[in-house]
Amino acid sequence: GGTYYNVVAVHPGRDRPDDIYLVGAHYDSANTPGADDNGSGVAGMLEMARVISTRQLEATVIFIAFDREEQGLIGSRAYAAAHADDDILGMVSLDMLGYNPVGTHYNRAYIYGDNAFSAWKSKLAGAVATYSGGVTAQIAGALDQSDHAPFEDYGKPAALLIEHAVWNNPYYHKATDSVDTPGYIDYVYATALTRSVAGLLLEEGRM
């Protein structure tokens, strides 16, 4: 019975305002400090918004901090339903960008999304290759556990960008998901992933 809020910032396009690119990151956590899940995604999105706000693009870019992702993508489902008729040409969910342990998963990332939107995933992977400065993106299959999924349900090209070690993160949904955990958050890695999505938006939005 409560009311919850997404936080939305719109950077209007100059020439194609109805063509929309969207970046989202959930700002709730699973009753933990949420440094990686998902402070890392929110921080990346905010920095991206700061940089892109200084540039005039042809298309519109919308930045959304979603609430209640942890309880079933409630915030993103509400937004996707309310904007089902919008011309969303591409959406990226930033979720867990900060854990990059040396070893098998080092300097790699996953891109998840429905195979129907493989072209959008390939563009995102290309941006990671071009702008990250050394991160390799592995394109994977569908995954309905982040805020890209509701947009896919409405036929919008969407993808999740997430750390490669997500399935082995020992601090996931624990009190140790904190910036105080020694050696945990790799800020250079998170910055590289953020830079990749910013590059994609500037390419697609056409400065």
XYZ file of C-alpha atoms in Angstrom:
207
model
C 0.000 0.000 0.000
C 3.023 2.320 0.020
C 4.160 4.718 -2.671
C 7.624 4.333 -4.173
C 9.495 6.445 -6.670
C 11.744 6.140 -9.662
C 14.032 9.130 -10.183
C 14.046 10.279 -13.804
C 16.257 12.803 -15.616
C 15.587 13.690 -19.263
C 18.187 15.179 -21.611
C 16.020 16.271 -24.581
C 17.251 15.666 -28.087
C 17.657 18.672 -30.371
C 16.626 17.129 -33.700
C 15.004 13.782 -32.829
C 13.396 14.312 -29.429
C 11.050 11.359 -29.847
C 13.961 8.959 -30.434
C 14.874 7.798 -26.939
C 17.869 6.020 -25.433
C 17.576 5.012 -21.810
C 20.044 4.085 -19.084
C 18.795 2.637 -15.815
C 20.244 1.501 -12.487
C 18.307 0.416 -9.418
C 18.968 2.404 -6.259
C 17.477 0.018 -3.722
C 19.483 -2.743 -2.049
C 18.766 -6.057 -0.353
C 19.006 -4.537 3.152
C 22.780 -4.203 2.756
C 25.104 -1.227 2.181
C 24.758 -2.035 -1.538
C 28.150 -0.752 -2.660
C 28.264 -3.003 -5.716
C 24.572 -3.964 -5.859
C 23.835 -1.388 -6.918
C 25.702 1.688 -5.783
C 28.193 0.983 -8.563
C 25.528 1.152 -11.269
C 23.915 4.283 -9.841
C 27.282 6.039 -9.523
C 28.104 5.144 -13.121
C 24.740 6.409 -14.329
C 25.094 9.704 -12.444
C 28.564 10.344 -13.842
C 27.312 9.497 -17.323
C 24.434 11.953 -16.899
C 26.835 14.661 -15.689
C 29.034 14.306 -18.759
C 26.272 13.929 -21.339
C 24.335 16.879 -19.912
C 27.130 19.141 -21.205
C 26.602 17.978 -24.789
C 23.784 18.569 -27.245
C 22.591 15.350 -28.887
C 20.162 14.772 -31.715
C 18.202 12.128 -29.783
C 16.832 12.162 -26.234
C 18.669 10.341 -23.447
C 16.820 9.429 -20.254
C 18.533 8.381 -17.032
C 16.432 6.466 -14.483
C 17.215 5.326 -10.963
C 14.711 2.514 -10.414
C 13.290 1.595 -7.034
C 12.314 -1.881 -5.782
C 14.361 -3.928 -8.238
C 15.169 -6.343 -5.455
C 11.476 -7.104 -4.910
C 10.797 -8.100 -8.502
C 11.757 -5.249 -10.867
C 8.759 -3.283 -9.626
C 10.074 0.180 -10.493
C 11.219 -0.705 -13.995
C 8.043 -2.670 -14.707
C 5.974 0.372 -13.794
C 8.052 2.688 -15.986
C 8.132 0.306 -18.961
C 4.354 -0.125 -18.809
C 3.725 3.606 -18.572
C 6.016 4.284 -21.553
C 5.165 1.299 -23.734
C 4.302 3.600 -26.638
C 7.526 5.606 -26.457
C 10.051 5.097 -29.229
C 12.794 3.618 -27.028
C 15.555 2.657 -29.471
C 17.868 1.163 -26.861
C 18.039 0.606 -23.103
C 20.975 -0.416 -20.919
C 20.675 -1.575 -17.312
C 23.783 -0.940 -15.199
C 23.778 -3.464 -12.378
C 26.868 -4.467 -10.354
C 29.862 -2.901 -12.089
C 32.476 -2.971 -9.356
C 33.711 -6.503 -8.561
C 36.656 -7.454 -10.774
C 38.823 -10.066 -9.033
C 42.123 -11.044 -10.593
C 41.825 -14.451 -12.218
C 39.369 -16.079 -14.592
C 36.938 -13.143 -14.564
C 39.465 -10.291 -14.557
C 38.696 -7.355 -16.873
C 35.703 -9.075 -18.431
C 31.998 -8.271 -18.342
C 28.728 -9.921 -19.296
C 26.051 -8.526 -21.561
C 22.699 -10.245 -21.085
C 19.529 -9.841 -23.096
C 16.952 -11.568 -25.229
C 18.302 -12.959 -28.495
C 15.652 -10.944 -30.340
C 17.751 -7.887 -29.551
C 21.140 -9.280 -30.514
C 21.909 -6.228 -32.656
C 21.632 -3.947 -29.612
C 23.780 -6.275 -27.525
C 26.394 -6.299 -30.281
C 26.454 -2.492 -30.334
C 26.994 -2.465 -26.575
C 29.772 -5.046 -26.843
C 31.386 -2.971 -29.572
C 31.289 0.104 -27.348
C 32.970 -1.839 -24.530
C 35.706 -2.921 -26.950
C 36.156 0.639 -28.218
C 35.905 2.734 -25.073
C 36.725 0.601 -22.031
C 40.467 0.511 -22.505
C 40.855 -3.238 -22.079
C 37.632 -4.846 -20.817
C 36.239 -7.732 -22.884
C 32.457 -8.086 -23.042
C 30.955 -11.550 -23.396
C 27.505 -11.599 -24.981
C 25.256 -14.049 -23.148
C 21.624 -15.069 -23.450
C 18.414 -13.873 -21.871
C 18.271 -13.055 -18.168
C 15.191 -11.645 -16.466
C 16.837 -10.604 -13.188
C 17.538 -6.933 -13.870
C 15.743 -3.811 -15.036
C 16.287 -4.362 -18.754
C 13.802 -7.256 -18.771
C 10.538 -5.253 -18.535
C 11.569 -3.207 -21.561
C 12.205 -6.387 -23.538
C 8.689 -7.498 -22.610
C 7.368 -4.432 -24.441
C 9.518 -5.087 -27.484
C 12.221 -2.517 -26.738
C 15.898 -3.311 -27.458
C 17.458 -3.687 -24.026
C 20.504 -5.240 -22.397
C 22.144 -5.724 -19.025
C 25.799 -4.803 -18.501
C 27.190 -6.526 -15.418
C 30.491 -7.646 -13.897
C 31.735 -11.022 -15.148
C 32.265 -12.339 -11.628
C 28.669 -11.671 -10.586
C 27.885 -15.353 -10.029
C 30.973 -15.733 -7.835
C 30.713 -12.499 -5.862
C 31.190 -13.547 -2.209
C 29.663 -10.295 -0.923
C 26.427 -10.427 -2.913
C 23.420 -9.504 -0.739
C 25.595 -9.471 2.372
C 26.617 -6.808 4.859
C 30.083 -6.975 3.301
C 28.735 -5.438 0.060
C 30.402 -2.297 1.317
C 33.118 0.132 0.286
C 34.733 -0.737 3.625
C 35.441 -4.307 2.493
C 39.172 -4.305 1.650
C 40.049 -4.780 -2.009
C 36.414 -5.171 -3.045
C 35.349 -2.344 -5.363
C 37.501 -1.860 -8.463
C 36.853 1.777 -9.322
C 38.981 1.716 -12.486
C 36.978 -1.224 -13.838
C 33.638 0.405 -12.980
C 34.793 3.598 -14.680
C 35.743 1.646 -17.801
C 32.271 0.113 -18.053
C 30.668 3.503 -17.457
C 32.814 5.068 -20.178
C 31.729 2.317 -22.577
C 28.024 3.030 -22.188
C 28.620 6.784 -22.400
C 30.410 6.205 -25.700
C 27.493 4.145 -26.975
C 25.021 6.896 -26.076
C 27.112 9.551 -27.804
C 27.396 7.372 -30.905
C 23.709 6.522 -31.074
C 22.517 9.953 -29.997
C 24.894 11.558 -32.511
C 26.506 14.661 -31.097
